[in-house]
XYZ file of C-alpha atoms in Angstrom:
738
model
C -1.176 -29.898 4.758
C -0.239 -29.905 8.441
C 1.549 -33.260 8.030
C 3.474 -32.067 4.972
C 4.543 -28.841 6.683
C 5.433 -30.782 9.828
C 7.837 -32.906 7.797
C 9.161 -29.803 6.030
C 9.862 -28.164 9.393
C 11.718 -31.208 10.708
C 13.653 -31.519 7.453
C 14.698 -27.853 7.604
C 15.735 -28.258 11.235
C 17.856 -31.354 10.494
C 19.294 -30.123 7.178
C 19.850 -26.621 8.449
C 23.190 -26.210 6.656
C 21.618 -27.015 3.289
C 18.596 -24.755 3.859
C 20.668 -21.812 5.086
C 23.092 -22.198 2.183
C 20.178 -22.247 -0.268
C 18.749 -18.938 0.974
C 22.164 -17.287 1.195
C 22.911 -18.403 -2.365
C 19.533 -17.104 -3.555
C 20.172 -13.748 -1.882
C 23.639 -13.569 -3.438
C 22.252 -14.496 -6.866
C 19.547 -11.836 -6.674
C 22.087 -9.289 -5.446
C 24.478 -10.100 -8.289
C 21.629 -9.767 -10.782
C 20.679 -6.404 -9.327
C 24.272 -5.168 -9.366
C 24.747 -6.144 -12.997
C 21.369 -4.960 -14.280
C 21.107 -1.686 -16.207
C 19.524 1.203 -14.356
C 15.883 1.324 -15.380
C 14.995 4.650 -13.821
C 11.240 5.015 -13.550
C 8.652 3.026 -15.452
C 6.488 4.552 -18.147
C 3.086 5.746 -17.008
C -0.133 5.163 -18.936
C -3.816 4.865 -18.099
C -5.383 2.643 -20.787
C -9.004 3.284 -21.647
C -9.215 6.904 -20.458
C -10.003 9.840 -22.721
C -6.931 11.719 -21.515
C -4.690 8.795 -22.532
C -6.398 8.514 -25.938
C -5.700 12.206 -26.499
C -2.037 11.746 -25.515
C -1.720 8.874 -27.973
C -3.391 10.934 -30.707
C -1.013 13.836 -30.124
C 1.980 11.497 -30.405
C 0.613 10.262 -33.727
C -0.438 13.610 -35.242
C 2.373 15.753 -33.829
C 5.434 13.559 -34.540
C 8.659 14.435 -32.793
C 6.946 15.637 -29.622
C 5.960 13.782 -26.484
C 2.488 14.845 -25.411
C 3.037 13.313 -22.006
C 6.551 14.680 -21.639
C 7.556 16.262 -18.348
C 7.020 19.973 -17.927
C 8.485 22.557 -15.609
C 7.516 26.130 -14.986
C 10.308 28.360 -13.816
C 8.528 31.253 -12.104
C 10.234 34.617 -11.598
C 9.102 37.424 -9.311
C 10.660 40.881 -9.401
C 11.843 42.572 -6.207
C 9.437 45.056 -4.604
C 9.108 48.214 -6.694
C 10.428 46.556 -9.856
C 8.833 44.804 -12.826
C 9.888 41.791 -14.786
C 10.049 43.973 -17.902
C 12.893 46.071 -16.449
C 16.051 45.573 -18.564
C 18.129 43.928 -15.849
C 15.400 41.475 -14.865
C 14.582 40.724 -18.495
C 18.228 39.950 -19.228
C 18.422 37.556 -16.251
C 15.308 35.684 -17.433
C 16.536 35.386 -21.017
C 19.886 34.098 -19.785
C 18.032 31.429 -17.783
C 15.966 30.463 -20.850
C 19.145 30.068 -22.886
C 20.778 27.973 -20.165
C 17.756 25.667 -19.910
C 17.555 25.211 -23.696
C 20.860 23.328 -23.691
C 19.505 20.384 -21.686
C 19.905 16.938 -23.290
C 16.254 15.967 -22.691
C 14.754 19.421 -23.275
C 12.435 19.810 -26.273
C 11.488 23.460 -25.899
C 11.761 26.418 -23.527
C 9.270 29.254 -23.894
C 10.369 32.877 -23.645
C 8.033 34.754 -21.264
C 8.371 37.953 -23.297
C 7.289 36.335 -26.549
C 4.640 33.890 -25.360
C 2.541 36.014 -22.998
C 4.267 34.707 -19.898
C 4.241 37.998 -17.951
C 1.442 38.882 -15.525
C -0.705 41.973 -16.133
C 0.930 43.933 -13.332
C 4.374 42.925 -14.592
C 5.547 41.536 -11.247
C 5.623 37.834 -12.171
C 6.781 35.917 -15.250
C 7.300 32.278 -16.100
C 9.154 30.134 -18.611
C 7.773 26.710 -19.563
C 10.241 23.879 -20.099
C 9.083 20.803 -22.041
C 11.011 17.529 -21.928
C 10.992 14.572 -24.306
C 10.294 12.025 -21.554
C 7.716 11.881 -18.763
C 8.422 13.119 -15.258
C 8.825 9.537 -14.041
C 11.459 8.813 -16.719
C 13.446 12.055 -16.460
C 17.139 11.646 -15.694
C 18.385 13.055 -12.405
C 20.949 15.153 -14.332
C 18.095 17.035 -16.038
C 16.532 17.823 -12.670
C 19.863 19.058 -11.336
C 20.356 21.276 -14.396
C 16.895 22.767 -13.837
C 17.678 23.540 -10.204
C 21.081 25.003 -11.127
C 19.529 27.376 -13.686
C 17.036 28.610 -11.086
C 19.822 29.153 -8.565
C 21.813 31.198 -11.097
C 18.771 33.411 -11.694
C 18.348 33.984 -7.964
C 21.805 35.530 -7.820
C 20.454 38.438 -9.887
C 18.036 39.335 -7.087
C 14.921 37.663 -8.490
C 12.685 35.279 -6.556
C 12.763 32.044 -8.557
C 10.710 28.905 -7.917
C 10.076 25.733 -9.962
C 6.767 23.968 -10.457
C 5.532 21.131 -12.641
C 6.130 17.398 -12.712
C 9.763 17.624 -13.827
C 10.834 17.697 -10.166
C 8.780 14.621 -9.400
C 11.031 12.276 -7.464
C 10.781 8.794 -5.984
C 9.798 9.037 -2.279
C 12.587 8.062 0.067
C 11.549 5.389 2.569
C 14.822 4.509 4.265
C 14.209 6.444 7.491
C 10.675 5.059 7.768
C 11.946 1.503 7.471
C 14.619 2.149 10.115
C 11.970 3.454 12.522
C 9.796 0.409 11.866
C 12.668 -2.028 12.352
C 13.712 -0.286 15.572
C 10.245 -0.498 17.093
C 9.873 -4.070 15.824
C 13.097 -5.055 17.580
C 11.895 -3.682 20.919
C 8.472 -5.350 20.586
C 10.021 -8.682 19.594
C 12.391 -8.680 22.559
C 9.518 -7.982 24.948
C 7.287 -10.600 23.302
C 9.812 -13.415 22.948
C 11.868 -12.678 26.057
C 15.174 -13.261 24.293
C 17.480 -11.133 22.169
C 18.340 -14.110 19.977
C 14.727 -15.186 19.468
C 13.806 -11.583 18.676
C 16.614 -11.343 16.145
C 15.417 -14.304 14.067
C 12.241 -12.641 12.664
C 14.180 -9.461 11.912
C 16.980 -11.336 10.173
C 14.684 -13.484 8.049
C 12.440 -10.517 7.141
C 15.466 -8.558 5.943
C 16.659 -11.557 3.922
C 13.227 -11.901 2.314
C 12.963 -8.203 1.485
C 16.529 -8.268 0.175
C 15.724 -11.112 -2.207
C 12.477 -9.473 -3.318
C 13.856 -5.975 -3.899
C 17.058 -7.276 -5.530
C 14.981 -9.422 -7.898
C 12.831 -6.414 -8.798
C 15.959 -4.363 -9.476
C 17.463 -7.133 -11.608
C 14.288 -7.398 -13.717
C 13.481 -3.682 -13.757
C 14.854 -2.958 -17.218
C 13.437 -6.115 -18.831
C 9.938 -5.787 -17.374
C 9.825 -1.960 -17.230
C 9.635 -1.963 -13.436
C 10.323 1.494 -12.105
C 12.100 2.320 -8.887
C 8.702 3.071 -7.315
C 7.769 -0.606 -7.711
C 10.119 -1.638 -4.927
C 8.532 0.732 -2.371
C 5.355 -1.264 -1.843
C 7.269 -4.544 -2.067
C 9.737 -3.538 0.652
C 7.066 -2.072 2.939
C 4.688 -5.039 2.766
C 7.491 -7.609 2.598
C 9.132 -6.267 5.737
C 5.831 -6.161 7.599
C 4.593 -9.668 6.785
C 8.092 -11.145 6.950
C 8.424 -10.139 10.596
C 4.865 -11.243 11.370
C 5.122 -14.700 9.802
C 8.453 -15.468 11.408
C 7.163 -14.186 14.756
C 4.233 -16.609 14.707
C 6.419 -19.615 13.874
C 9.014 -18.760 16.542
C 6.292 -18.146 19.121
C 4.644 -21.497 18.377
C 8.046 -23.216 18.550
C 8.575 -21.858 22.062
C 5.066 -23.003 23.037
C 5.821 -26.517 21.784
C 9.070 -26.549 23.768
C 7.070 -25.611 26.858
C 4.941 -28.726 26.247
C 8.086 -30.814 26.689
C 8.809 -31.684 23.050
C 12.301 -32.092 21.662
C 13.639 -29.184 19.625
C 13.352 -30.965 16.290
C 9.825 -32.109 17.097
C 8.902 -28.573 18.270
C 10.177 -27.124 14.998
C 8.102 -29.593 13.016
C 4.998 -28.904 15.100
C 5.462 -25.137 14.832
C 5.680 -25.266 11.034
C 2.843 -27.797 10.831
C 0.434 -25.618 12.835
C 1.510 -21.961 12.741
C 3.056 -22.626 9.316
C -0.339 -23.702 7.966
C -1.782 -20.405 9.137
C 1.149 -18.591 7.524
C 0.430 -20.250 4.178
C -3.214 -19.223 4.122
C -2.562 -15.773 5.545
C 0.050 -15.270 2.833
C -2.433 -16.418 0.194
C -4.945 -13.756 1.265
C -2.261 -11.048 0.968
C -1.191 -12.346 -2.446
C -4.819 -12.361 -3.652
C -5.288 -8.775 -2.473
C -2.087 -7.538 -4.152
C -2.450 -9.410 -7.439
C -6.076 -8.272 -7.533
C -4.840 -4.690 -8.067
C -4.588 -5.654 -11.743
C -8.384 -5.220 -11.880
C -7.820 -1.453 -11.899
C -5.989 -1.782 -15.253
C -3.305 0.750 -14.435
C -0.078 -0.980 -15.547
C 2.149 0.644 -12.934
C -0.227 -0.335 -10.113
C -0.485 -3.880 -11.490
C 3.306 -4.265 -11.541
C 3.616 -2.905 -8.011
C 0.992 -5.369 -6.770
C 2.562 -8.389 -8.470
C 6.057 -7.459 -7.276
C 4.826 -7.045 -3.696
C 2.943 -10.347 -3.946
C 6.167 -12.060 -5.007
C 7.951 -10.629 -1.977
C 5.145 -11.904 0.287
C 5.491 -15.378 -1.258
C 9.212 -15.302 -0.437
C 8.377 -14.286 3.142
C 6.066 -17.316 3.469
C 8.716 -19.734 2.168
C 11.345 -18.269 4.485
C 9.046 -18.654 7.509
C 8.489 -22.321 6.618
C 12.116 -23.264 5.965
C 14.726 -20.734 7.064
C 13.165 -20.096 10.475
C 13.295 -23.788 11.576
C 16.832 -23.992 10.176
C 17.948 -20.999 12.245
C 16.170 -22.407 15.292
C 18.352 -25.471 14.824
C 21.455 -23.288 14.940
C 20.158 -21.395 17.993
C 19.684 -24.579 20.039
C 19.039 -24.022 23.736
C 19.471 -20.262 23.435
C 15.827 -20.023 22.285
C 13.908 -20.875 25.433
C 10.443 -22.390 25.980
C 7.462 -20.042 26.327
C 7.320 -18.488 29.780
C 11.089 -18.401 30.171
C 13.319 -15.406 29.579
C 17.010 -15.104 29.043
C 19.076 -14.153 32.080
C 19.780 -10.759 30.500
C 16.023 -10.034 30.510
C 15.276 -11.378 33.954
C 15.245 -15.109 33.314
C 14.555 -17.411 36.218
C 11.659 -15.390 37.637
C 9.052 -16.561 35.107
C 8.640 -19.971 36.763
C 7.194 -18.385 39.888
C 4.419 -16.740 37.868
C 3.738 -19.542 35.419
C 0.283 -20.303 36.821
C -0.953 -16.718 36.665
C -3.315 -16.125 33.703
C -1.780 -13.853 31.113
C -3.385 -10.684 29.767
C -4.868 -12.476 26.745
C -6.605 -14.989 29.003
C -8.004 -12.305 31.304
C -9.245 -10.179 28.386
C -10.883 -13.105 26.577
C -12.572 -14.225 29.798
C -13.984 -10.718 30.236
C -15.293 -10.616 26.639
C -16.843 -14.098 26.930
C -18.716 -12.976 30.057
C -20.023 -9.751 28.432
C -20.019 -10.432 24.664
C -23.029 -8.305 23.719
C -21.765 -5.179 25.489
C -18.302 -5.536 23.945
C -19.773 -6.151 20.475
C -22.062 -3.119 20.620
C -19.318 -0.870 21.980
C -16.906 -1.957 19.234
C -19.403 -1.596 16.390
C -20.722 1.771 17.613
C -17.183 3.086 18.125
C -16.059 2.093 14.633
C -19.319 3.379 13.189
C -18.733 6.779 14.793
C -15.186 6.886 13.429
C -16.535 6.018 9.969
C -19.040 8.923 9.852
C -16.642 11.389 8.147
C -16.163 8.882 5.311
C -19.641 9.924 4.114
C -18.105 13.270 3.078
C -15.208 11.666 1.221
C -14.027 13.710 -1.771
C -11.494 12.031 -4.035
C -8.854 13.558 -6.253
C -5.158 13.489 -6.988
C -2.900 15.983 -5.196
C -1.059 18.647 -7.166
C 1.652 21.128 -6.235
C -0.943 23.056 -4.217
C -0.970 20.248 -1.650
C 2.796 20.318 -1.182
C 4.276 21.820 2.001
C 4.886 25.568 1.794
C 8.593 24.889 2.299
C 8.909 23.288 -1.157
C 9.739 25.177 -4.332
C 6.850 23.458 -6.125
C 4.328 24.915 -3.675
C 5.896 28.385 -3.793
C 5.823 28.316 -7.615
C 2.176 27.245 -7.476
C 1.316 30.169 -5.192
C 3.226 32.689 -7.358
C 1.391 31.560 -10.503
C -1.940 31.787 -8.689
C -1.040 35.290 -7.547
C -0.003 36.484 -10.987
C -2.317 34.599 -13.354
C -5.170 33.125 -11.280
C -5.615 29.735 -9.564
C -6.700 27.929 -12.730
C -3.423 28.718 -14.429
C -1.823 25.892 -12.445
C -4.050 23.320 -14.148
C -4.495 24.195 -17.851
C -6.594 21.852 -19.929
C -5.509 20.716 -23.372
C -8.399 20.194 -25.772
C -7.522 18.085 -28.808
C -9.767 18.507 -31.848
C -9.479 15.592 -34.285
C -10.948 16.918 -37.559
C -9.734 14.081 -39.774
C -13.339 13.048 -40.401
C -14.599 16.620 -40.840
C -15.334 18.335 -44.161
C -14.045 21.680 -42.868
C -11.291 21.341 -40.260
C -10.890 25.106 -39.707
C -14.612 25.518 -39.039
C -14.439 22.632 -36.560
C -11.507 24.240 -34.740
C -13.335 27.577 -34.541
C -16.605 26.070 -33.346
C -14.785 24.105 -30.651
C -13.058 27.246 -29.383
C -16.277 29.298 -29.407
C -18.315 26.693 -27.544
C -15.625 26.252 -24.891
C -15.452 30.041 -24.356
C -19.189 30.050 -23.644
C -18.861 27.562 -20.771
C -18.805 28.568 -17.104
C -15.540 28.624 -15.107
C -13.405 29.450 -18.164
C -10.895 32.314 -17.877
C -9.105 32.048 -21.206
C -9.191 29.966 -24.380
C -6.107 30.137 -26.606
C -6.444 30.090 -30.418
C -6.371 26.628 -31.974
C -2.859 25.394 -32.874
C -3.147 22.927 -35.811
C -0.533 20.370 -36.855
C 1.262 20.420 -40.209
C -1.381 18.236 -41.870
C -4.087 20.591 -40.652
C -6.350 17.781 -39.477
C -5.728 18.087 -35.717
C -5.406 21.063 -33.379
C -4.813 21.734 -29.714
C -6.637 24.397 -27.727
C -5.290 25.491 -24.334
C -8.029 26.273 -21.791
C -7.411 28.041 -18.482
C -10.052 27.232 -15.827
C -11.226 29.745 -13.262
C -10.635 27.438 -10.270
C -7.635 25.525 -8.967
C -6.833 22.114 -10.535
C -8.065 19.949 -7.645
C -11.396 21.754 -7.267
C -14.824 20.346 -8.066
C -15.422 23.320 -10.401
C -12.488 22.299 -12.615
C -13.704 18.707 -12.711
C -17.154 19.965 -13.737
C -15.543 22.025 -16.495
C -13.793 18.945 -17.900
C -17.122 17.113 -18.020
C -18.810 20.167 -19.587
C -16.206 20.347 -22.362
C -16.635 16.645 -23.070
C -20.407 17.081 -23.162
C -20.019 19.994 -25.573
C -17.756 17.798 -27.684
C -20.732 15.584 -28.502
C -22.560 18.580 -30.022
C -19.429 19.619 -31.921
C -19.118 16.131 -33.388
C -22.750 16.169 -34.480
C -22.272 19.529 -36.213
C -18.802 19.127 -37.728
C -17.828 15.456 -37.552
C -14.754 16.314 -35.437
C -13.874 14.478 -32.217
C -13.075 16.593 -29.153
C -10.863 15.098 -26.417
C -9.719 16.727 -23.179
C -6.298 15.911 -21.760
C -3.443 17.474 -19.806
C -2.244 16.704 -16.294
C -5.454 17.970 -14.668
C -7.733 15.951 -16.964
C -5.500 12.902 -16.517
C -5.832 13.197 -12.745
C -9.614 13.404 -13.060
C -9.708 10.342 -15.329
C -7.426 8.358 -13.020
C -9.671 9.208 -10.068
C -12.726 8.070 -11.987
C -11.009 4.867 -13.104
C -10.039 4.053 -9.520
C -13.562 4.804 -8.293
C -15.096 2.553 -10.961
C -12.691 -0.280 -10.110
C -13.264 -0.185 -6.345
C -16.446 -2.292 -6.214
C -15.232 -4.989 -8.678
C -11.927 -5.138 -6.814
C -13.666 -5.422 -3.452
C -15.940 -8.187 -4.747
C -13.011 -10.088 -6.268
C -10.669 -9.858 -3.304
C -13.220 -10.354 -0.543
C -14.981 -13.084 -2.549
C -11.842 -15.135 -3.187
C -10.594 -14.684 0.356
C -14.050 -15.611 1.696
C -13.882 -18.902 -0.193
C -10.344 -19.469 1.054
C -11.365 -18.834 4.658
C -14.281 -21.273 4.332
C -11.689 -23.918 3.467
C -9.442 -22.860 6.355
C -12.086 -22.580 9.090
C -14.677 -25.014 7.652
C -17.360 -22.519 8.569
C -19.698 -20.049 6.853
C -20.241 -17.582 9.664
C -16.597 -17.127 10.719
C -15.402 -15.973 7.248
C -18.507 -13.764 6.936
C -17.734 -12.191 10.294
C -14.106 -11.683 9.193
C -15.139 -9.873 6.004
C -17.698 -7.643 7.721
C -15.228 -6.762 10.451
C -12.659 -5.812 7.827
C -15.132 -3.487 6.101
C -15.841 -1.823 9.439
C -12.159 -1.174 10.110
C -11.503 0.186 6.587
C -14.499 2.530 6.732
C -13.416 3.765 10.169
C -9.863 4.348 8.900
C -11.187 6.247 5.856
C -13.264 8.341 8.229
C -10.139 9.209 10.205
C -8.296 10.123 6.976
C -11.144 12.425 5.918
C -11.279 14.055 9.360
C -7.555 14.843 9.343
C -6.655 15.474 5.697
C -9.946 16.833 4.323
C -11.559 18.499 7.338
C -8.322 19.507 9.052
C -8.856 17.900 12.477
C -5.532 17.504 14.313
C -3.852 18.823 11.150
C -1.168 20.612 13.160
C -0.278 17.460 15.064
C -0.094 15.427 11.836
C 1.862 18.088 9.931
C -0.933 18.686 7.392
C -0.312 22.094 5.828
C -3.049 21.991 3.190
C -6.369 20.185 3.405
C -8.176 19.039 0.275
C -9.527 16.001 -1.563
C -8.350 12.582 -0.442
C -5.969 10.860 -2.838
C -8.009 8.736 -5.256
C -5.804 5.705 -4.666
C -6.463 5.622 -0.906
C -9.701 3.562 -0.822
C -8.529 0.838 -3.202
C -5.019 0.830 -1.749
C -6.336 0.484 1.790
C -8.757 -2.258 0.761
C -5.928 -4.266 -0.809
C -3.193 -3.843 1.765
C -5.321 -3.751 4.924
C -7.459 -6.703 3.845
C -4.393 -8.878 3.444
C -2.958 -7.844 6.801
C -6.331 -8.076 8.569
C -6.816 -11.614 7.336
C -3.351 -12.415 8.715
C -4.558 -11.584 12.206
C -7.861 -13.365 11.613
C -6.159 -16.572 10.477
C -3.557 -16.603 13.264
C -6.052 -15.811 15.998
C -9.042 -17.893 14.938
C -7.066 -20.979 13.874
C -5.796 -21.168 17.468
C -9.399 -20.932 18.696
C -10.591 -23.553 16.205
C -7.660 -25.788 17.113
C -8.767 -25.771 20.748
C -12.384 -26.412 19.725
C -11.452 -29.291 17.392
C -9.429 -30.856 20.193
C -12.523 -31.021 22.391
C -12.937 -27.716 24.240
C -16.310 -25.980 24.510
C -16.749 -22.869 22.298
C -16.367 -20.290 25.077
C -13.349 -22.037 26.589
C -11.804 -22.416 23.105
C -11.946 -18.621 22.708
C -10.086 -18.153 25.987
C -7.517 -20.816 25.063
C -6.946 -19.256 21.650
C -6.327 -15.866 23.213
C -4.041 -17.348 25.859
C -1.681 -18.617 23.189
C -2.040 -16.040 20.409
C -3.263 -12.664 21.724
C 0.185 -11.568 22.870
C 1.750 -12.426 19.527
C -1.051 -10.853 17.459
C -0.762 -7.708 19.556
C 2.980 -7.585 18.976
C 2.497 -8.110 15.239
C -0.049 -5.285 15.084
C 2.210 -2.902 16.986
C 5.007 -3.692 14.529
C 2.672 -2.971 11.591
C 1.531 0.305 13.095
C 5.130 1.340 13.740
C 6.187 0.552 10.165
C 3.311 2.512 8.642
C 3.483 5.395 11.147
C 7.053 6.069 10.108
C 5.696 7.363 6.792
C 3.548 10.045 8.469
C 6.655 12.174 8.923
C 7.337 12.260 5.185
C 7.325 15.620 3.391
C 5.374 14.052 0.520
C 1.636 14.535 1.126
C 0.671 11.250 -0.564
C 3.171 9.199 1.450
C 2.061 10.958 4.629
C -1.601 10.160 3.923
C -0.895 6.517 3.041
C 1.140 6.027 6.222
C -1.588 7.526 8.421
C -4.389 5.607 6.699
C -2.682 2.218 6.925
C -1.516 2.712 10.523
C -5.023 3.752 11.586
C -6.636 0.844 9.735
C -4.336 -1.705 11.404
C -5.001 -0.086 14.793
C -8.769 -0.384 14.359
C -8.686 -3.836 12.816
C -6.251 -5.489 15.222
C -7.378 -3.985 18.511
C -11.093 -3.370 17.968
C -12.193 -5.913 15.375
C -9.908 -8.912 16.016
C -9.350 -8.420 19.742
C -12.874 -7.359 20.741
C -15.531 -7.965 18.077
C -14.206 -11.390 16.983
C -14.241 -13.050 20.446
C -17.578 -11.385 21.247
C -19.214 -12.750 18.087
C -17.724 -16.225 18.618
C -18.971 -16.248 22.207
C -22.470 -15.254 21.107
C -22.578 -17.816 18.296
C -21.169 -20.679 20.356
C -21.001 -23.961 18.467
C -23.026 -22.422 15.610
C -19.931 -20.446 14.606
C -18.421 -23.646 13.213
C -21.537 -24.784 11.346
C -20.997 -25.991 7.802
C -23.532 -27.785 5.574
C -22.708 -31.487 5.336
C -22.630 -31.450 1.530
C -20.157 -28.552 1.579
C -18.079 -30.240 4.275
C -17.726 -33.303 2.041
C -16.887 -31.183 -1.021
C -14.190 -29.047 0.614
C -10.609 -30.295 0.811
C -9.349 -30.952 4.319
C -6.341 -28.653 4.714
C -6.035 -29.335 8.466
C -4.775 -25.915 9.531
C -5.388 -26.743 13.198
C -3.086 -29.777 13.073
C -5.611 -32.509 13.854
C -3.536 -34.966 11.812
C -0.581 -34.248 14.104
C -2.743 -35.013 17.122
C -3.654 -38.299 15.444
C 0.049 -39.058 15.114
C 0.404 -38.486 18.864
C -2.465 -40.832 19.621
C -1.025 -43.487 17.310
C 2.386 -43.129 18.934
C 0.853 -43.424 22.420
C -1.038 -46.560 21.380
C 2.170 -48.106 20.012
C 3.885 -47.414 23.311
C 1.008 -49.050 25.202
C 1.108 -52.118 22.942
C 4.844 -52.457 23.470
C 4.360 -52.269 27.241
C 1.710 -55.009 27.044
C 4.039 -57.219 25.004
C 6.800 -56.741 27.550
C 4.393 -57.572 30.339
């Protein structure tokens, strides 16, 4: 592989006009496709295999003309102090709002609070429910604006009006976060590469790669039902790895120049060595992202595949466009150790012999490997302790900031009707196989009333055929509580007895039940996903490093960093530590997606650092250095760049902590913390300590396995052979002349 990539790098350097034109044309083609594609809005949302989804599907079949999973909104009204919602003036304002909302193009029904029991017992609070024909993720922006406008009109009458429900669900905005990440990345790249031009290359190519990826997603969104949320993960991961991969190639190019090679030869060598690491690092990220399909949530699968495609583009750009742009840059990209005049060039030569920070740190670790290893493992273990108290769930409006109308509506409904009113359960009784449907409906209602944590059970509402009915159940506790989850399980357990007695099936659905089922589905998929991703990457790393112990150490180190990061997430977002500093207004269960999301994303990025760092160490070892010295050599050449890459990652993810969306905030904190632990504790401390302790045993591989594995030559041994052959030819020619 190293020889092939070496030739590809030289070809891209020589044929730079062709390569640059190709990528510009591809970007323009993707952009044109995106501009001409129909707006797809948001993708449909379904959770195959869950009871809540089965109930939704049954309702669509038995109650034609309605969308069981359609978006809902609750417009909550509160009367001024000393007044009631039943006062004539307030009642008129509410009914005017109901009439205004009923005219919406996507509205199916609007309930009147005064006819449907939507007024609290003390008369101070009332609500109107709005049902839409499409889900919250598919709702047009015009419908959301009409909802907000109706609430604003009602406020002019003196009422307090807030809106809850999933109808106001919107796609998180990530533009400011990306700008912060790019800004920090630019500063880090300038410091690392010592040149404004060299620093600009990774940024430029990363933006090109993300542009192609996101434009392609937009162009295919309508055809493949890719929602606007699909591009979020693709842009975030694509930007991060795009900068990293380009940074490693440019850094290696400058190192090759410092060895005295010509620019074309340096480009070929950089792609042949660092490019090999890029290929395998990219493969680990792709495996982790595509592996999200194991969860069997279509939206998550599409997001993973789209992000994996963007990563693949980033790899190809690093292998071809970077050497092409280096050809254009010429002498303006300087050898390693030299800086541009603007950044103090000319002084580096005087300090060239001084060991850099990576060398000094690696030398320290090699001298005291056991102490460093124990300190790193104990530290990460302590950080991981809170993860033992991890409680998973999906956030609702109660986890929103108090400044949002959704949170204020949630609090008003809790005040007027009880906390469980924010998470009603919908029980679907399928009596098609029952001899007496009415008796089945009644028995289901009676048994549910007898359960704990139930405040109210509405009368059964059958369909026209009379073979299916819905029963609304109001829990006693808030939607995200363990008590409500227990109630859902209790109703399902009671459903087995109802089926035995009546022959009717009982299914529990609704937003709260769907959240519980999604959480369970994600929990069940975590172990298979972990086995798949870590297993495949373990096999891949055996091929890369030709070792058993090094990939094993990489996987165990990754698990340590993820557990420590989950512990930090629990401490902040569940226990409330440093909640003020992090802007956490409401503690509660950790988002169910966090563990599997962190495993996928962080594993891919962690293996990036592992591949880039350890391939440099193995390269030195293969070329004849002793194990301990190879560790120091690897750190001398790669520690600075890995550190810069990690800082860029942390900056990109930290930008999301400032988001007003609690899920985005939690994801940003979790990923930033995981990269911090993995890059600076695991890769920079535990990895060199373990390699120093293992010595030559670290590279042990059974002979039969060594013969069976393909030789991918990530460390560029074949390129060294080319050097030796070239030197021998030169010697032979000298002998002939003599």
